[in-house]
Amino acid sequence: MVTQRLKSLSNPTFKRHIIALALWGIGSLGYAANRPTVSAPVKPPVTSAASVAAKTNKTALKPAITQAIAVANPAIAVPISAVNAPNAVPDGADYDNSTDDGADDGGEVDITSTTPMVTNPATQPNLDTQPIAPASGQIQQVALGAVSPVTVEKFVKMIDIIRQNYVTNVDDESLFANAMAGTLAGLDPYSEYLDANAFENLRLFTEGDIGSIGVSVSFHADVDSWVFDDVLPNSPAAKAGIQRGNYLHQINDNKLDSTRTPQDVDQLLTGIAGTTARLLVSDKGRRKHLVVVQRTLVQQQAMSSKIINGVAVVQIPVFQNNTQQQFLMALTKLNQPFNVLVLDLRNNPGGVLSAANDIASLFMNDKVVVQIKNRQGIQEVMRTHDKAQFADLPLVVLQNRYSASAAEVLASTLQNNQRAKVYGETSYGKGSIQSIVPINDNEAVKLTVAHYYSSKGDKIDGVGVKPDVTLTGAETSWQDQVLADLQTTKRSNQFLLKPTPTPQSF
């Protein structure tokens, strides 16, 4: 039946796309099964498609797929990189997740490497197979590294139906880009297909800043909706077709209503440069439609520092490769001694995981920072490194519901090792690691490959880090609340009040 279906599609270009999709499916499944995770920052992608292909074993295809490809066109051998499609995503329905409340769904990069993973079915672990029901009604066992002929048949039929019957003509490139984007989006909120622009922005993030989409939004009580008050010309939002006066109903899995605050909406729209936001938009109450926007409008994020009554307060907005260096420079700029340090991690969406470890290493000697677990179990235990420069400095952490990922890792390890007291509210609870896997020189897949757990093995994803001291009231008063509590703590001699020398040689 598969042979008959494939023969019925006479378009050579379409045949090549089917072959490419089959190879892509096999490769991506193998990637997910075999990907090793190490704690290294983003590396530049490979410089040629040939070097990607050289590292990828494409010869050990399963017999069913090999036969299907040979029937379609025996003379064609299409590499995975043949599909070069724009990042297009179909319209979507209203999502519903009433439990989500907080940080950027594209927040934590936690990138381990951009080196492509080797796909070699001969060396893959013996994973459980899953039953696939063919058209004949019989149960067929298909290995993880193969694509069921029945699945290929259904996909081919669906694409052919769209091409022949959809209200407008849709080119094959868009259909396959939609298929790739939809496959990844269906896994979790953090896996996604990266086109050339998104791939470049995500690589540059490690030395860049936070990204936005270039809009301002407020709640309009007269229409009981959030409305785009302004859309900057040539901004990512404007290029995506969002106009001033459009309604905003949902950001990723977070529905918007009158209970949301402007800060909620701003934090949901803002995130790490190169990540995407899925927006449910309508034109003054008309049909809702999904718009996927990349956060490419860079916002400069300076690391601020100040001293109040002998207490140093340093705000870390995001974790990047040079965060430790920026942190030490921020302390140097204080130019006066202090006896307590407050790490302000509010609204920090995460970033490069190793950068959070660099900060932890300034305060603790040889302590577990985080446990990384993939599908096979514990893969890595990350510990602090080098000699801690501030091992005896009294330390507190300030966080809010938008503190996510690497920020949560830092807060949890300082808390669990009794190195710092955490103030604020329960953090967002984003505890997954994404690897960037190039498809070719310009495109990539961002795929969730592991979860991380606290130094004690506690789950972070979906749970967050609970504070030692919960702060209430307006968040603008939280810093004052922390300082007041520290004054009380000082009087009770719970802190070692030996002033830190003026930091001029960090």
Short mmCIF file of C-alpha atoms in Angstrom, two decimals, residues 51-381:
data_model
loop_
_atom_site.label_atom_id
_atom_site.label_comp_id
_atom_site.label_asym_id
_atom_site.label_seq_id
_atom_site.Cartn_x
_atom_site.Cartn_y
_atom_site.Cartn_z
CA SER A 51 31.17 18.32 7.77
CA VAL A 52 27.72 17.72 9.27
CA ALA A 53 27.04 14.88 6.86
CA ALA A 54 30.46 13.37 7.53
CA LYS A 55 29.63 13.03 11.20
CA THR A 56 26.21 11.53 10.57
CA ASN A 57 25.81 7.88 9.68
CA LYS A 58 22.98 7.69 7.16
CA THR A 59 23.71 4.22 5.74
CA ALA A 60 22.04 1.94 8.26
CA LEU A 61 18.44 2.69 7.33
CA LYS A 62 15.70 0.28 8.35
CA PRO A 63 14.50 -2.01 5.51
CA ALA A 64 10.99 -0.54 5.36
CA ILE A 65 12.24 3.01 4.82
CA THR A 66 14.97 1.90 2.43
CA GLN A 67 12.39 0.10 0.32
CA ALA A 68 9.98 3.04 0.34
CA ILE A 69 12.71 5.46 -0.78
CA ALA A 70 13.90 3.11 -3.52
CA VAL A 71 10.36 2.74 -4.87
CA ALA A 72 9.82 6.51 -4.90
CA ASN A 73 12.91 7.20 -6.98
CA PRO A 74 15.87 4.80 -6.94
CA ALA A 75 18.22 7.37 -8.46
CA ILE A 76 17.70 10.07 -5.83
CA ALA A 77 19.62 10.28 -2.56
CA VAL A 78 18.65 13.45 -0.74
CA PRO A 79 20.75 14.63 2.22
CA ILE A 80 19.06 15.87 5.36
CA SER A 81 20.15 19.43 4.59
CA ALA A 82 18.07 19.46 1.38
CA VAL A 83 15.11 20.91 3.24
CA ASN A 84 15.77 24.62 3.57
CA ALA A 85 12.48 26.10 4.66
CA PRO A 86 11.38 29.34 6.31
CA ASN A 87 10.08 29.26 9.83
CA ALA A 88 6.33 29.08 9.23
CA VAL A 89 3.82 27.94 11.80
CA PRO A 90 0.13 27.29 11.12
CA ASP A 91 -2.70 29.05 12.86
CA GLY A 92 -3.47 27.56 16.28
CA ALA A 93 -6.39 27.23 18.60
CA ASP A 94 -6.68 28.63 22.07
CA TYR A 95 -4.36 26.87 24.50
CA ASP A 96 -5.39 26.21 28.05
CA ASN A 97 -3.03 25.89 30.95
CA SER A 98 -4.39 27.61 34.01
CA THR A 99 -1.47 26.50 36.20
CA ASP A 100 1.23 28.36 34.27
CA ASP A 101 2.17 31.72 35.69
CA GLY A 102 5.38 33.28 34.83
CA ALA A 103 8.62 33.33 33.01
CA ASP A 104 9.57 33.22 29.40
CA ASP A 105 8.82 29.84 27.88
CA GLY A 106 11.91 30.19 25.76
CA GLY A 107 13.95 31.34 28.71
CA GLU A 108 16.72 28.99 29.63
CA VAL A 109 19.22 28.28 26.92
CA ASP A 110 21.45 25.86 28.88
CA ILE A 111 23.13 25.13 25.57
CA THR A 112 25.65 22.32 25.70
CA SER A 113 27.03 22.18 22.16
CA THR A 114 26.15 22.84 18.55
CA THR A 115 28.14 19.86 17.31
CA PRO A 116 25.76 17.49 15.51
CA MET A 117 25.05 14.21 17.24
CA VAL A 118 26.12 11.03 15.46
CA THR A 119 23.27 8.82 14.34
CA ASN A 120 24.37 5.21 14.16
CA PRO A 121 21.58 2.67 14.67
CA ALA A 122 24.12 -0.11 15.09
CA THR A 123 25.39 1.47 18.30
CA GLN A 124 22.07 2.69 19.69
CA PRO A 125 20.82 1.17 22.96
CA ASN A 126 18.27 -1.60 22.72
CA LEU A 127 15.21 0.51 23.39
CA ASP A 128 11.67 -0.73 23.73
CA THR A 129 9.69 -0.90 20.52
CA GLN A 130 6.17 0.38 20.13
CA PRO A 131 3.26 -1.28 18.30
CA ILE A 132 2.07 0.40 15.10
CA ALA A 133 -1.23 -0.69 13.58
CA PRO A 134 -0.98 -1.00 9.77
CA ALA A 135 -3.95 -0.71 7.47
CA SER A 136 -4.40 -4.48 7.43
CA GLY A 137 -5.20 -4.43 11.14
CA GLN A 138 -2.14 -6.45 12.13
CA ILE A 139 0.22 -5.24 14.83
CA GLN A 140 3.72 -4.46 13.60
CA GLN A 141 6.71 -3.78 15.84
CA VAL A 142 8.82 -0.83 14.66
CA ALA A 143 12.14 0.06 16.27
CA LEU A 144 12.78 3.55 17.63
CA GLY A 145 15.28 4.31 14.86
CA ALA A 146 12.76 3.61 12.09
CA VAL A 147 9.61 5.30 10.81
CA SER A 148 6.57 3.10 10.37
CA PRO A 149 5.50 2.68 6.71
CA VAL A 150 1.95 3.30 7.89
CA THR A 151 3.02 6.60 9.44
CA VAL A 152 4.77 7.62 6.22
CA GLU A 153 1.65 6.67 4.27
CA LYS A 154 -0.61 8.79 6.48
CA PHE A 155 1.70 11.75 6.28
CA VAL A 156 1.95 11.51 2.50
CA LYS A 157 -1.83 11.32 2.20
CA MET A 158 -2.36 14.31 4.51
CA ILE A 159 0.11 16.49 2.59
CA ASP A 160 -1.45 15.47 -0.71
CA ILE A 161 -4.93 16.36 0.57
CA ILE A 162 -3.69 19.81 1.61
CA ARG A 163 -1.96 20.41 -1.70
CA GLN A 164 -5.06 19.47 -3.71
CA ASN A 165 -7.88 20.88 -1.57
CA TYR A 166 -6.70 23.74 0.66
CA VAL A 167 -8.39 27.04 -0.14
CA THR A 168 -5.14 28.61 -1.36
CA ASN A 169 -1.99 27.16 -2.87
CA VAL A 170 0.67 26.25 -0.29
CA ASP A 171 4.21 25.58 -1.38
CA ASP A 172 5.94 22.41 -0.25
CA GLU A 173 8.67 24.33 1.59
CA SER A 174 6.11 25.95 3.89
CA LEU A 175 4.32 22.66 4.49
CA PHE A 176 7.50 20.95 5.57
CA ALA A 177 8.62 23.91 7.69
CA ASN A 178 5.22 23.73 9.39
CA ALA A 179 5.69 20.01 9.94
CA MET A 180 9.11 20.49 11.54
CA ALA A 181 7.97 23.38 13.72
CA GLY A 182 4.82 21.55 14.78
CA THR A 183 6.70 18.35 15.63
CA LEU A 184 9.06 20.18 17.97
CA ALA A 185 6.40 22.47 19.47
CA GLY A 186 4.34 19.40 20.35
CA LEU A 187 7.14 17.99 22.53
CA ASP A 188 7.34 20.77 25.14
CA PRO A 189 7.31 24.58 25.32
CA TYR A 190 11.09 24.82 24.88
CA SER A 191 11.88 22.63 21.87
CA GLU A 192 11.66 24.46 18.56
CA TYR A 193 12.83 24.71 14.98
CA LEU A 194 15.34 27.52 14.46
CA ASP A 195 15.53 29.18 11.08
CA ALA A 196 18.64 31.11 10.03
CA ASN A 197 17.77 34.27 12.00
CA ALA A 198 16.77 32.45 15.18
CA PHE A 199 19.85 30.21 15.02
CA GLU A 200 22.19 33.17 14.70
CA ASN A 201 20.47 35.14 17.47
CA LEU A 202 20.62 32.20 19.84
CA ARG A 203 24.34 31.71 19.18
CA LEU A 204 25.01 35.40 19.70
CA PHE A 205 23.03 35.44 22.95
CA THR A 206 25.95 34.09 24.98
CA GLU A 207 27.63 37.44 24.42
CA GLY A 208 24.46 39.47 23.89
CA ASP A 209 21.43 40.55 25.86
CA ILE A 210 17.73 40.02 26.45
CA GLY A 211 15.45 40.21 23.42
CA SER A 212 11.96 41.66 22.95
CA ILE A 213 9.44 41.83 20.13
CA GLY A 214 8.99 45.63 20.16
CA VAL A 215 5.50 46.21 21.58
CA SER A 216 3.75 47.86 24.49
CA VAL A 217 0.59 46.25 25.85
CA SER A 218 -1.96 47.30 28.46
CA PHE A 219 -5.29 46.07 29.77
CA HIS A 220 -8.35 47.92 28.42
CA ALA A 221 -11.23 47.52 30.84
CA ASP A 222 -13.82 48.73 28.30
CA VAL A 223 -13.18 45.67 26.12
CA ASP A 224 -11.96 43.41 28.95
CA SER A 225 -8.84 42.53 26.97
CA TRP A 226 -5.14 43.22 26.67
CA VAL A 227 -4.45 45.45 23.69
CA PHE A 228 -1.31 46.35 21.75
CA ASP A 229 -0.94 50.08 22.39
CA ASP A 230 2.17 50.45 20.27
CA VAL A 231 4.12 48.34 17.77
CA LEU A 232 7.53 49.65 16.81
CA PRO A 233 8.14 49.98 13.05
CA ASN A 234 10.27 47.16 11.60
CA SER A 235 10.13 45.33 14.94
CA PRO A 236 9.71 41.53 15.11
CA ALA A 237 6.04 42.04 16.03
CA ALA A 238 5.43 44.40 13.11
CA LYS A 239 7.09 42.00 10.68
CA ALA A 240 4.85 39.23 12.02
CA GLY A 241 1.75 41.27 11.13
CA ILE A 242 0.79 42.50 14.61
CA GLN A 243 -0.80 45.96 14.50
CA ARG A 244 -1.63 48.62 17.02
CA GLY A 245 -5.10 47.97 18.43
CA ASN A 246 -4.92 44.17 18.04
CA TYR A 247 -6.02 42.12 21.03
CA LEU A 248 -3.57 39.84 22.88
CA HIS A 249 -5.29 36.83 24.45
CA GLN A 250 -2.48 34.46 25.30
CA ILE A 251 1.33 34.21 25.46
CA ASN A 252 2.65 30.69 25.05
CA ASP A 253 0.49 28.63 27.44
CA ASN A 254 -0.46 31.59 29.62
CA LYS A 255 -3.95 33.03 29.17
CA LEU A 256 -4.27 36.73 29.82
CA ASP A 257 -7.12 38.23 31.83
CA SER A 258 -7.72 41.14 34.18
CA THR A 259 -5.80 39.42 37.00
CA ARG A 260 -2.51 39.74 35.14
CA THR A 261 -0.28 42.70 35.89
CA PRO A 262 1.64 44.76 33.32
CA GLN A 263 4.82 43.22 34.71
CA ASP A 264 3.40 39.73 34.07
CA VAL A 265 2.76 40.52 30.42
CA ASP A 266 6.07 42.30 29.95
CA GLN A 267 8.03 39.39 31.41
CA LEU A 268 6.14 36.86 29.29
CA LEU A 269 6.87 38.83 26.12
CA THR A 270 10.52 39.37 26.99
CA GLY A 271 13.14 36.62 26.96
CA ILE A 272 16.47 35.42 25.71
CA ALA A 273 17.36 36.70 22.25
CA GLY A 274 16.59 34.21 19.52
CA THR A 275 13.78 32.41 21.35
CA THR A 276 10.19 32.62 20.18
CA ALA A 277 6.90 33.64 21.76
CA ARG A 278 3.61 32.11 20.63
CA LEU A 279 0.95 34.82 20.75
CA LEU A 280 -2.79 34.30 20.38
CA VAL A 281 -3.98 37.50 18.71
CA SER A 282 -7.19 38.86 17.20
CA ASP A 283 -8.25 42.02 15.40
CA LYS A 284 -10.74 43.67 17.76
CA GLY A 285 -12.39 40.46 18.81
CA ARG A 286 -12.41 38.70 15.45
CA ARG A 287 -11.15 35.16 14.97
CA LYS A 288 -8.14 34.38 17.15
CA HIS A 289 -5.02 33.25 15.34
CA LEU A 290 -1.57 32.14 16.41
CA VAL A 291 1.43 34.37 15.68
CA VAL A 292 4.96 33.12 16.38
CA VAL A 293 7.39 35.99 16.97
CA GLN A 294 11.15 35.82 17.53
CA ARG A 295 12.66 37.98 20.25
CA THR A 296 15.30 39.69 18.14
CA LEU A 297 15.05 43.30 19.35
CA VAL A 298 18.02 43.46 21.73
CA GLN A 299 17.67 45.27 25.02
CA GLN A 300 20.91 46.21 26.75
CA GLN A 301 21.04 44.64 30.20
CA ALA A 302 23.55 46.24 32.54
CA MET A 303 24.52 44.54 35.79
CA SER A 304 23.75 47.17 38.42
CA SER A 305 25.35 47.41 41.86
CA LYS A 306 24.98 49.70 44.85
CA ILE A 307 25.66 49.85 48.60
CA ILE A 308 22.98 50.68 51.18
CA ASN A 309 24.04 50.84 54.84
CA GLY A 310 26.96 48.47 54.33
CA VAL A 311 24.93 46.03 52.22
CA ALA A 312 25.97 45.50 48.62
CA VAL A 313 23.13 44.77 46.16
CA VAL A 314 24.03 43.35 42.74
CA GLN A 315 21.37 42.60 40.16
CA ILE A 316 22.16 39.82 37.68
CA PRO A 317 19.69 40.17 34.76
CA VAL A 318 20.74 37.06 32.80
CA PHE A 319 23.50 34.43 32.73
CA GLN A 320 26.00 34.67 29.87
CA ASN A 321 29.56 33.54 29.25
CA ASN A 322 31.02 36.71 30.75
CA THR A 323 28.65 36.99 33.74
CA GLN A 324 31.31 36.27 36.35
CA GLN A 325 33.59 38.94 34.88
CA GLN A 326 30.74 41.45 34.81
CA PHE A 327 29.86 40.54 38.39
CA LEU A 328 33.39 41.17 39.67
CA MET A 329 33.55 44.45 37.76
CA ALA A 330 30.24 45.49 39.35
CA LEU A 331 31.72 44.87 42.81
CA THR A 332 34.85 46.81 41.90
CA LYS A 333 32.77 49.83 40.91
CA LEU A 334 31.34 49.99 44.45
CA ASN A 335 34.76 51.21 45.62
CA GLN A 336 33.93 50.77 49.32
CA PRO A 337 33.77 47.88 51.79
CA PHE A 338 30.57 45.99 52.60
CA ASN A 339 29.66 43.21 55.00
CA VAL A 340 26.62 41.58 53.35
CA LEU A 341 25.88 40.87 49.70
CA VAL A 342 22.41 40.61 48.12
CA LEU A 343 22.15 38.78 44.78
CA ASP A 344 19.05 40.16 43.07
CA LEU A 345 17.86 37.48 40.62
CA ARG A 346 14.38 38.89 40.06
CA ASN A 347 13.15 38.61 36.46
CA ASN A 348 16.29 36.64 35.50
CA PRO A 349 15.13 34.14 32.82
CA GLY A 350 18.27 31.99 33.02
CA GLY A 351 20.80 31.63 30.26
CA VAL A 352 24.05 29.69 30.16
CA LEU A 353 24.11 27.13 32.97
CA SER A 354 27.89 27.15 33.37
CA ALA A 355 27.72 30.90 34.05
CA ALA A 356 25.50 30.27 37.09
CA ASN A 357 28.09 27.74 38.27
CA ASP A 358 30.79 30.40 37.85
CA ILE A 359 28.91 32.68 40.25
CA ALA A 360 28.30 29.86 42.74
CA SER A 361 32.03 29.08 42.63
CA LEU A 362 32.79 32.54 44.02
CA PHE A 363 30.99 31.64 47.26
CA MET A 364 31.46 27.88 47.80
CA ASN A 365 34.38 25.46 47.61
CA ASP A 366 33.77 22.08 45.95
CA LYS A 367 29.98 21.93 46.39
CA VAL A 368 27.37 20.28 44.19
CA VAL A 369 25.53 22.90 42.16
CA VAL A 370 23.14 20.82 40.07
CA GLN A 371 22.44 17.24 38.95
CA ILE A 372 21.74 16.74 35.24
CA LYS A 373 19.56 13.77 34.31
CA ASN A 374 18.71 12.61 30.81
CA ARG A 375 16.52 9.70 29.71
CA GLN A 376 19.13 7.19 30.93
CA GLY A 377 19.45 8.71 34.42
CA ILE A 378 22.06 10.92 36.09
CA GLN A 379 24.43 12.07 33.39
CA GLU A 380 26.46 14.71 35.17
CA VAL A 381 26.92 16.31 38.57
#
